[in-house]
Amino acid sequence: MSTMQAARCPTDELSLTNCAVVSEKDLQSGQHVTVKTTPNHKFVFTVKTHHTVAPGSIAFSLPQRKWAGLSIGQEVEVSNYNFDKSKQCIGAMTIEIDFLQKKSTDSSPYDSDKMAAEFIQQFNNQAFSVTQQLVFSFCDKLFGLMVKDIEAMDASILKGEPASGKKQQKIDIGLMVGNSQVIFEKAENSSLTLVGKAKTKEARQTIINPDWNFEKMGIGGLDKEFSDIFRRAFASRVFPPDIVEQMGCKHVKGILLFGPPGCGKTLMARQIGKMLNAREPKVVNGPEILNKYVGESEANIRKLFAEAEEEQKRLGANSGLHIIIFDELDAICKQRGTGASSTGVHDTVVNQLLSKIDGVEQLNNILVIGMTNRPDLIDDALMRPGRFEVKMEIGLPDEKGRVQILTIHTNKMRSFNLLALDVNIKELAAETKNYSGAELEGLVRAAQSTAMNRHIKATSTVEVDMERAEKLQVTRADFLGSLNNDIKPGRKLLIIGTTSRKDVLQEMEMLDAFSTTIHIPNISTGEQLVDALELLGSFTDKERASIAQQLKGKRVWIGIKKLLVLIEMSLQMDPDYRVSKFLSLLRDEGA
C-alpha cells in the first residue's frame, strides 16, 4: 500500500479510457488497484500509464472524481486488487445511458447491439463497480454512463461447458471479459432513442388502469359498442412500444360517438377516461372553444394539444396518453364553407383541429373523443381514417340493454333491501320500448319518489313518518305508476315496409308485426297517369296536354316503377317525338 496524490487526467483521450492514470515508475498498465479515499470508502480502478503523470500522483477523469468524491491534490491510499475470476467475471451488466451534454442531443436511433460490442472492445479487462460513472464515445457522440447492476458469469461458461441455467449471483465489483453481456437502459426523461436487442424493456405503465373492473363499469346495454371501441382504439396501445413499432402500427387517434340524446355518449366517454391509466382527460364543451377575438379560437385548440406535443418531443414512443374529450363537437366542426360568418372562424378552427390530430408533425400520444347527436353536420375531413377513425353509434338500448340499465340503477336499493320482491326487471324492460338510458334512470327516480311520498304525513307541516319510513320499499306498482304517468319515451319508432309479395310475409308470419297494411294499386285511368306525370315533372305542359288528349276516357294499368322506366326511355328522344314514343311504349307494354 502506498500513499498517492489525486490529480486531473492529463488528456481528453485518456479520460475516455475509464482508467486511473499513473506514472510508469509507480505501476504497470492493466493492473487493478483499490483507491481508499476515507477509512470506509474504497473504489476499484484499472490503471494506465502515461509519461506526463508525475511519480506519486494518480490522475482521474471528472466522472471518476465525481463518483469517488475526490478533489485535486487529495491524498489517497492505493493498493493492488486481485480479481477472483471464478466469481468476479461479469456475466451481464446493466448500464444507464444518456447524452453527456444536453445541448448535443438528437433524435437519431442508436443501435444498442453495436454499442455493446464497441463498449466491450473499449473496456475489455477493466474493473467495473455498481454506481460507477464513466464517459463512452460512440459514433462521434459522447454519452454519460452509470453502472446499475452486475451479475457474475456462470461458472460453467468459464470452464467451457454449456450454461447451467441457474440464476446468477449479483456482485458489486466485476471484471469485464470478452463474452460479457452489456445491456443499456435509457436514463429517465432522456430523449435518447435506443434500438436493437441489447437494451432493457423500458418500464412503462400499462394503459389499462389496474384497479379497473369491466363488470362494474356501469355502462348498461353498450357491451358490444364498448368491446368494438376497445378492439379498434386500445388493443394496439396495450402492447409494448417495441412490438407496435416493429409492426409499423399506428394508434387510433380519434373516436366519434354519435346518437340520440340520453343514450350514454357522455357516460361512455367518462368511463373510457376512468379505464385508461392516463392523465385526467381534458373535457371541453364545443362552444367554449369559440372566442370573439381574432385568432383566440385557434389558440384554444393549440393549448389543448400543447402538453402532448411537449411530452412526445421529450419521451418519444414512451410518452403517456393524453385524452381530449369534445362534447357537442358539431358546434365547432361544421362543414367548412357553410358558415354565415364573414370571419370564417368555424373554418379556421376545423383547419387547426385537422392539423393537430393528423398534420405534418404527427402526435402518437393523443386520443380525441368527440360526441355529437348531429354527425351529418361535421366536416368530412375530420371523419377520415387518421382523425375520427372509429365512429360508433350509441343508439337506443334493446331489451337486454334495458335489463342491464335498470339493474345498474336498482342495484343499491336491492343491496339494502329497499326493492320489493314483486319488482320484475325483465317485465319493466319489456314495457319500456324506445326508452333511452337517461329515461330509464328517470323512471327509477320517479318510482323512488312515489314510494317516498307514501311515507310523508299529510298534515299542516311536512313530516316523515319515521316508523313507516324504516319499512320503505319501492314496489312494482310504483314503477308501473311512473311508467304510465311520469316518464314517457322521447321518441317513437316507425318502420315502413314495401313489398309486392304480401303472401310471402304472411307465410313467414311477419305480417302481424305491422299494425297497418295499406294496398297501393296500379294507375288505372288516364287522368291518374297525367296527374302522376305532373307530380314527376317529366314532360312540359304542352306535352302533358297532348298525352291527356290521347288517353282521355281510356283505361290504363301500370305501376309507378314501370312508368318511371318508360318516361326515362321517352326523354332520350328528340323533343318532337317524345309524346309519340311514350304512347307507343305504353301500348307495347300492354298498359
XYZ file of C-alpha atoms in Angstrom:
591
model
C 0.000 0.000 0.000
C 1.274 3.460 -0.879
C 0.005 6.998 -0.467
C -0.550 8.938 -3.701
C -1.946 12.327 -4.623
C -5.090 12.706 -6.777
C -4.566 14.694 -9.982
C -6.521 15.775 -13.071
C -6.483 13.427 -16.101
C -3.793 14.783 -18.499
C -5.701 14.370 -21.828
C -9.284 14.016 -23.084
C -8.358 10.746 -24.815
C -7.215 9.222 -21.513
C -10.397 10.366 -19.763
C -12.389 8.195 -22.213
C -10.457 5.041 -21.202
C -12.163 4.757 -17.783
C -8.714 4.123 -16.284
C -6.869 5.860 -13.464
C -3.631 7.231 -14.997
C -0.282 6.804 -13.196
C 3.435 7.105 -13.866
C 5.108 4.016 -15.316
C 7.542 4.241 -12.366
C 4.704 3.518 -9.911
C 2.507 0.861 -11.554
C 2.056 -1.053 -14.818
C -0.773 -0.656 -17.383
C -3.591 -3.140 -16.875
C -3.118 -3.506 -13.134
C -6.173 -3.189 -10.871
C -5.937 -1.080 -7.735
C -8.055 -0.198 -4.727
C -8.189 3.538 -4.022
C -9.093 4.272 -0.403
C -10.412 7.831 -0.061
C -11.625 7.551 3.559
C -11.447 4.689 6.095
C -14.878 3.454 4.953
C -14.770 4.262 1.221
C -12.859 2.149 -1.292
C -13.034 2.209 -5.088
C -11.516 -0.222 -7.600
C -9.908 1.112 -10.803
C -7.879 -0.306 -13.668
C -4.721 1.785 -14.253
C -2.974 3.036 -17.361
C 0.489 4.633 -17.512
C 1.363 7.942 -19.156
C 4.639 9.858 -19.231
C 3.025 13.203 -18.298
C 1.890 11.972 -14.871
C 4.392 12.687 -12.107
C 5.547 9.816 -9.881
C 3.432 9.612 -6.713
C 0.352 11.018 -8.489
C -2.762 9.198 -9.719
C -4.928 11.047 -12.266
C -8.715 10.718 -12.553
C -11.278 11.982 -15.078
C -14.126 14.246 -13.935
C -16.753 11.411 -13.805
C -14.312 9.276 -11.761
C -13.638 12.113 -9.289
C -17.375 12.780 -9.054
C -18.139 9.094 -8.364
C -15.356 8.646 -5.768
C -15.821 12.093 -4.206
C -12.211 13.073 -4.940
C -10.698 16.529 -5.109
C -7.485 17.585 -6.869
C -4.449 17.184 -4.559
C -6.260 14.872 -2.125
C -4.086 12.119 -0.674
C -5.374 8.568 -1.167
C -4.139 5.100 -0.229
C -3.516 2.861 -3.268
C -3.084 -0.921 -3.095
C -3.184 -3.817 -5.564
C -6.532 -5.521 -6.190
C -6.740 -9.099 -7.483
C -9.970 -10.437 -9.046
C -11.227 -13.937 -8.234
C -12.030 -14.917 -11.822
C -14.216 -17.837 -10.758
C -16.641 -15.457 -9.016
C -15.980 -11.909 -10.257
C -16.091 -12.093 -14.058
C -19.007 -10.052 -15.387
C -21.761 -12.182 -16.939
C -24.217 -9.339 -17.555
C -24.012 -5.650 -16.734
C -26.861 -3.138 -16.968
C -25.777 0.422 -17.730
C -27.873 3.581 -17.617
C -27.098 5.799 -20.616
C -27.821 9.387 -21.644
C -26.228 12.100 -23.732
C -23.282 13.606 -21.833
C -24.251 17.141 -22.830
C -27.913 18.083 -23.170
C -27.172 20.546 -25.980
C -25.780 17.738 -28.157
C -28.961 15.624 -28.070
C -30.547 14.356 -31.262
C -33.474 12.130 -32.219
C -31.445 9.629 -34.284
C -31.847 5.986 -33.189
C -28.709 4.311 -31.793
C -28.140 0.580 -32.276
C -27.649 -0.886 -28.788
C -26.122 -4.095 -30.223
C -23.312 -2.148 -31.923
C -22.942 -0.023 -28.784
C -22.491 -3.142 -26.630
C -19.852 -4.598 -28.979
C -17.947 -1.281 -29.023
C -18.190 -0.986 -25.217
C -16.680 -4.464 -24.641
C -13.916 -3.717 -27.136
C -13.035 -0.377 -25.475
C -13.211 -1.572 -21.862
C -12.123 -5.231 -22.013
C -10.284 -6.500 -18.875
C -11.311 -3.431 -16.877
C -12.814 -3.228 -13.398
C -16.406 -2.016 -13.004
C -18.403 -1.290 -9.861
C -22.114 -0.684 -9.267
C -22.889 3.112 -9.347
C -19.616 3.787 -11.247
C -19.786 6.724 -13.665
C -17.876 6.963 -16.938
C -17.855 8.573 -20.386
C -18.353 6.481 -23.534
C -17.638 7.614 -27.096
C -19.788 6.113 -29.871
C -20.484 7.398 -33.396
C -18.701 10.695 -32.603
C -21.086 11.316 -29.694
C -20.228 11.345 -26.002
C -22.528 9.505 -23.607
C -22.646 9.600 -19.825
C -22.927 6.095 -18.330
C -23.673 4.747 -14.875
C -23.402 1.068 -13.901
C -26.731 -0.026 -12.392
C -26.381 -3.762 -11.928
C -23.744 -6.518 -12.314
C -24.309 -10.276 -12.470
C -21.458 -12.778 -12.117
C -20.711 -15.056 -15.036
C -21.923 -18.653 -14.908
C -19.026 -20.819 -13.678
C -19.927 -23.464 -16.302
C -19.216 -20.993 -19.119
C -15.816 -20.157 -17.619
C -14.972 -23.879 -17.754
C -16.008 -24.083 -21.415
C -19.191 -26.029 -20.600
C -22.819 -25.208 -21.526
C -24.594 -22.700 -19.262
C -26.075 -24.256 -16.116
C -29.278 -22.207 -16.363
C -29.124 -21.225 -12.685
C -29.851 -17.665 -11.564
C -26.515 -15.895 -11.234
C -25.293 -14.020 -8.194
C -25.327 -10.212 -8.047
C -21.903 -8.691 -7.400
C -20.720 -5.153 -6.603
C -17.372 -5.303 -8.443
C -16.600 -7.272 -11.600
C -14.084 -7.726 -14.403
C -15.213 -7.123 -17.984
C -14.306 -10.051 -20.269
C -14.829 -10.754 -23.969
C -18.047 -12.741 -23.576
C -19.693 -10.448 -21.007
C -23.147 -9.157 -21.891
C -23.830 -5.421 -21.764
C -27.401 -4.125 -21.560
C -28.182 -0.425 -21.994
C -31.056 1.260 -20.219
C -32.170 4.740 -21.190
C -31.963 7.259 -18.333
C -35.216 8.693 -17.014
C -36.515 11.655 -19.060
C -33.759 11.112 -21.636
C -34.502 11.918 -25.292
C -32.102 9.171 -26.440
C -33.637 6.585 -28.786
C -32.243 3.052 -28.495
C -32.940 0.229 -30.935
C -31.686 -3.356 -31.047
C -31.708 -6.212 -28.549
C -29.015 -5.026 -26.114
C -31.411 -2.739 -24.270
C -33.809 -3.257 -21.430
C -37.535 -3.470 -21.907
C -38.287 0.023 -20.722
C -40.563 0.211 -17.742
C -43.889 1.568 -18.833
C -47.259 1.889 -17.234
C -49.956 -0.382 -18.534
C -52.524 1.615 -20.487
C -55.441 -0.037 -18.631
C -55.913 1.061 -15.027
C -55.013 -1.958 -12.807
C -57.986 -1.226 -10.496
C -60.436 -1.253 -13.409
C -63.224 -3.841 -13.359
C -65.023 -4.243 -16.685
C -68.026 -5.850 -14.993
C -68.568 -2.845 -12.700
C -68.124 -0.066 -15.220
C -71.836 0.812 -15.178
C -72.429 1.035 -18.935
C -75.678 -0.834 -19.469
C -76.686 -2.025 -22.927
C -73.440 -0.862 -24.554
C -71.312 -4.008 -24.181
C -70.906 -4.549 -27.928
C -70.123 -0.885 -28.590
C -67.568 -0.810 -25.773
C -65.860 -4.015 -26.960
C -65.713 -2.634 -30.530
C -64.152 0.604 -29.274
C -61.620 -1.355 -27.203
C -60.672 -3.550 -30.179
C -60.255 -0.633 -32.580
C -58.789 2.046 -30.333
C -56.960 0.416 -27.411
C -55.748 -3.051 -28.452
C -52.631 -1.546 -30.087
C -51.927 0.611 -27.009
C -51.858 -2.415 -24.670
C -48.792 -3.838 -26.454
C -45.243 -2.608 -25.686
C -43.997 0.218 -27.982
C -41.264 -2.072 -29.396
C -43.766 -4.556 -30.843
C -46.034 -1.793 -32.168
C -43.026 -0.183 -33.860
C -41.965 -3.491 -35.447
C -45.463 -3.975 -36.864
C -45.484 -0.444 -38.278
C -48.793 0.014 -36.488
C -50.322 3.449 -35.881
C -52.592 4.062 -32.923
C -56.154 5.260 -33.419
C -56.248 8.954 -32.516
C -59.955 9.759 -32.677
C -63.289 8.230 -31.641
C -66.619 9.785 -32.631
C -69.622 8.820 -30.500
C -72.949 9.810 -32.039
C -76.599 9.049 -31.441
C -79.780 10.479 -29.926
C -79.649 12.390 -26.614
C -79.671 10.400 -23.370
C -78.242 7.162 -24.787
C -74.904 7.149 -22.949
C -72.386 9.025 -25.130
C -71.102 11.160 -22.257
C -71.149 8.159 -19.890
C -69.134 6.118 -22.396
C -66.521 8.896 -22.761
C -66.325 9.306 -18.967
C -65.792 5.565 -18.433
C -63.099 5.419 -21.144
C -61.258 8.185 -19.276
C -61.518 6.224 -15.986
C -60.471 2.947 -17.606
C -57.247 4.315 -19.065
C -54.192 4.770 -16.879
C -53.578 8.213 -18.333
C -53.714 11.829 -17.277
C -57.022 13.326 -16.259
C -58.942 13.791 -19.537
C -59.440 17.347 -20.763
C -63.199 17.764 -21.205
C -64.183 20.638 -23.486
C -67.670 21.799 -24.423
C -67.616 22.727 -28.108
C -68.887 26.332 -27.737
C -66.203 27.072 -25.070
C -63.556 26.955 -27.814
C -65.056 29.890 -29.702
C -63.823 33.375 -28.814
C -64.792 36.800 -30.113
C -61.147 37.868 -30.560
C -59.353 37.085 -33.814
C -57.098 34.022 -33.534
C -58.129 33.144 -29.961
C -60.354 30.221 -31.007
C -57.454 28.605 -32.883
C -55.132 29.310 -29.922
C -57.574 27.472 -27.619
C -57.245 24.374 -29.837
C -53.429 24.621 -29.766
C -53.420 24.881 -25.946
C -55.319 21.583 -25.685
C -52.542 19.759 -27.568
C -49.539 21.663 -26.116
C -48.786 19.216 -23.257
C -48.961 16.193 -25.571
C -46.600 17.851 -28.079
C -44.057 18.756 -25.398
C -44.087 15.250 -23.875
C -43.764 13.499 -27.237
C -40.681 15.585 -28.070
C -39.191 14.651 -24.693
C -40.114 10.970 -24.346
C -40.977 9.809 -27.870
C -42.714 6.406 -28.001
C -42.791 6.188 -24.181
C -44.917 9.290 -23.813
C -48.109 8.836 -21.777
C -51.565 9.036 -23.314
C -53.358 12.410 -23.396
C -57.166 12.258 -23.702
C -59.178 15.214 -25.025
C -62.990 14.938 -24.945
C -65.096 17.303 -27.092
C -68.774 17.489 -26.111
C -71.132 18.916 -28.763
C -68.445 18.611 -31.431
C -70.830 19.823 -34.157
C -70.755 23.314 -32.568
C -67.160 23.901 -33.725
C -66.590 21.420 -36.569
C -69.327 22.187 -39.071
C -68.689 21.640 -42.775
C -66.274 24.313 -43.985
C -67.794 26.938 -46.252
C -71.295 26.622 -44.768
C -70.974 29.284 -42.040
C -72.676 32.647 -42.455
C -69.930 34.492 -40.542
C -67.699 36.791 -42.601
C -64.685 35.967 -40.398
C -64.754 32.226 -41.159
C -63.873 31.393 -37.528
C -65.504 27.955 -37.710
C -63.470 27.079 -40.805
C -60.129 28.024 -39.232
C -60.982 26.099 -36.037
C -61.652 22.999 -38.153
C -58.363 23.548 -40.027
C -56.451 23.864 -36.744
C -58.032 20.699 -35.324
C -57.270 18.770 -38.536
C -53.590 19.732 -38.430
C -53.235 18.880 -34.721
C -54.856 15.430 -34.868
C -53.098 14.271 -38.035
C -50.960 17.008 -39.547
C -47.333 17.378 -40.619
C -45.982 16.803 -37.074
C -47.857 13.662 -36.096
C -48.767 13.098 -32.458
C -48.981 9.450 -31.438
C -49.803 10.059 -27.767
C -53.288 11.571 -28.083
C -56.815 10.206 -28.092
C -59.551 12.648 -29.098
C -63.125 11.614 -28.253
C -65.861 13.625 -29.960
C -69.557 13.463 -29.062
C -72.483 14.719 -31.130
C -76.081 13.937 -32.000
C -75.650 15.556 -35.441
C -72.825 13.696 -37.247
C -74.171 14.932 -40.593
C -73.018 18.487 -39.724
C -69.361 17.575 -39.102
C -66.725 18.319 -41.750
C -65.864 15.298 -43.936
C -62.093 15.745 -43.491
C -62.456 15.040 -39.752
C -64.220 11.750 -40.454
C -61.454 10.082 -42.462
C -59.069 7.416 -41.060
C -56.253 9.026 -39.089
C -58.604 11.528 -37.461
C -62.002 10.424 -36.099
C -61.308 6.937 -37.389
C -63.618 4.983 -35.075
C -67.241 6.061 -35.498
C -69.588 4.428 -33.032
C -73.351 4.909 -32.928
C -74.739 4.899 -29.401
C -78.394 4.141 -30.105
C -81.468 3.253 -28.072
C -80.915 0.131 -25.945
C -82.591 -3.162 -26.845
C -84.474 -5.233 -24.258
C -81.299 -6.914 -22.981
C -79.664 -3.487 -22.656
C -82.684 -2.104 -20.796
C -82.431 -5.008 -18.309
C -78.772 -4.086 -17.702
C -79.542 -0.370 -17.289
C -82.426 -0.956 -14.862
C -80.289 -3.461 -12.919
C -77.478 -0.884 -12.586
C -79.863 1.803 -11.293
C -81.633 -0.524 -8.831
C -78.544 -2.365 -7.512
C -78.116 -0.128 -4.476
C -81.785 -0.428 -3.495
C -81.580 -4.206 -3.855
C -78.445 -4.448 -1.702
C -80.179 -2.534 1.155
C -83.452 -4.499 0.756
C -85.346 -1.402 -0.424
C -86.615 -3.045 -3.634
C -89.795 -5.075 -3.206
C -89.766 -8.720 -4.288
C -92.639 -8.130 -6.745
C -90.446 -5.870 -8.940
C -89.543 -7.786 -12.107
C -86.760 -6.043 -14.016
C -87.392 -8.125 -17.160
C -91.070 -7.127 -17.139
C -90.130 -3.438 -16.845
C -87.593 -3.818 -19.679
C -90.285 -5.320 -21.928
C -92.663 -2.435 -21.109
C -90.114 0.312 -21.830
C -89.590 0.041 -25.596
C -87.918 3.104 -27.167
C -86.725 4.375 -23.761
C -83.208 5.809 -23.678
C -80.776 5.153 -20.822
C -81.490 8.590 -19.339
C -85.254 7.980 -19.465
C -84.839 4.607 -17.712
C -82.813 6.318 -14.987
C -85.599 8.905 -14.730
C -88.145 6.083 -14.393
C -86.250 4.643 -11.400
C -86.078 8.106 -9.787
C -89.814 8.653 -10.340
C -90.622 5.269 -8.749
C -88.388 6.136 -5.775
C -90.126 9.495 -5.268
C -93.555 7.800 -5.445
C -92.514 5.294 -2.762
C -91.025 8.025 -0.546
C -94.140 10.164 -0.909
C -96.225 7.412 0.733
C -94.322 7.928 3.988
C -94.833 11.692 4.248
C -97.579 12.736 6.691
C -100.302 14.869 5.133
C -100.572 17.462 7.949
C -100.193 21.237 8.077
C -96.426 20.700 8.089
C -94.298 18.320 6.040
C -93.220 15.426 8.251
C -91.801 11.995 7.543
C -93.461 9.075 9.307
C -90.229 7.546 10.637
C -91.899 4.336 11.846
C -93.177 3.544 8.376
C -90.105 5.019 6.640
C -87.939 2.283 8.122
C -90.055 -0.201 6.138
C -89.739 1.826 2.914
C -89.715 -0.298 -0.245
C -90.108 0.563 -3.930
C -92.787 -1.726 -5.362
C -93.920 -2.881 -8.795
C -96.926 -0.545 -8.531
C -94.556 2.426 -8.072
C -92.727 1.552 -11.284
C -95.921 0.968 -13.298
C -97.441 4.194 -11.987
C -94.343 6.167 -13.009
C -94.345 4.394 -16.367
C -97.939 5.448 -17.091
C -97.886 8.951 -15.612
C -94.378 10.391 -15.194
C -91.816 9.179 -17.731
C -92.728 8.755 -21.402
C -90.271 7.787 -24.144
C -88.923 10.786 -26.032
C -89.314 9.145 -29.438
C -91.378 6.537 -31.245
C -90.077 4.008 -33.728
C -91.828 3.905 -37.123
C -90.986 1.144 -39.588
C -92.387 1.343 -43.121
C -92.010 -1.718 -45.343
C -92.920 -2.138 -49.010
C -93.452 -5.392 -50.892
C -95.133 -6.755 -53.987
C -95.479 -10.219 -52.362
C -97.686 -9.856 -49.312
C -98.310 -13.621 -49.355
C -94.608 -14.289 -48.651
C -94.717 -12.123 -45.494
C -97.884 -13.984 -44.488
C -96.125 -17.358 -44.795
C -93.142 -16.040 -42.772
C -95.571 -14.831 -40.054
C -94.112 -11.328 -40.332
C -97.307 -9.566 -41.376
C -98.564 -9.408 -37.779
C -95.547 -7.245 -36.863
C -97.081 -4.381 -38.902
C -100.089 -2.687 -37.316
C -101.487 -1.354 -40.620
C -101.471 -2.776 -44.142
C -102.182 -0.355 -46.994
C -102.739 -1.611 -50.539
C -101.198 0.653 -53.204
C -102.963 -0.098 -56.538
C -101.609 0.468 -60.056
C -102.534 3.591 -62.029
C -105.835 2.658 -63.710
C -107.124 5.769 -65.557
C -105.683 8.274 -67.991
C -106.395 11.114 -65.535
C -104.364 9.388 -62.799
C -101.469 8.873 -65.212
C -101.466 12.569 -66.228
C -101.552 13.591 -62.544
C -98.533 11.319 -61.916
C -96.650 12.888 -64.855
C -97.357 16.351 -63.437
C -96.069 15.376 -59.977
C -92.939 13.843 -61.508
C -92.375 16.967 -63.665
C -91.306 14.774 -66.563
C -92.940 16.481 -69.563
C -93.777 20.077 -70.464
C -97.332 21.402 -70.004
C -97.914 21.161 -73.758
C -96.671 17.550 -73.880
C -98.815 16.554 -70.900
C -101.874 18.147 -72.525
C -101.210 16.117 -75.692
C -100.873 12.889 -73.637
C -104.095 13.716 -71.732
C -105.935 14.198 -75.063
C -104.763 10.786 -76.310
C -105.660 8.967 -73.045
C -108.994 10.684 -72.375
C -111.638 8.122 -71.382
C -109.221 5.191 -71.744
C -108.238 2.665 -69.064
C -104.562 2.092 -68.261
C -102.822 -0.381 -65.938
C -99.256 0.452 -64.909
C -97.185 0.676 -61.731
C -95.102 3.731 -60.765
C -91.773 1.892 -61.156
C -92.644 0.792 -64.726
C -93.924 4.301 -65.505
C -90.578 5.824 -64.443
C -88.743 3.452 -66.808
C -90.998 4.400 -69.749
C -90.584 8.119 -69.016
C -86.785 7.742 -68.917
C -86.806 5.954 -72.300
C -89.076 8.612 -73.839
C -86.899 11.502 -72.655
C -83.970 10.090 -74.654
C -85.821 11.016 -77.884
C -85.903 14.310 -79.770
C -88.451 16.716 -78.118
C -90.753 16.490 -81.182
C -91.121 12.701 -80.808
C -91.238 12.292 -77.004
C -95.056 12.098 -76.697
C -95.474 9.628 -79.570
C -92.630 7.464 -78.174
C -94.216 7.469 -74.697
C -97.652 6.442 -76.036
C -96.031 3.774 -78.225
C -94.198 2.322 -75.199
C -97.466 2.295 -73.207
C -99.150 0.265 -75.972
C -96.182 -2.122 -76.282
C -96.234 -2.800 -72.527
C -99.968 -3.502 -72.680
C -100.619 -0.700 -70.230
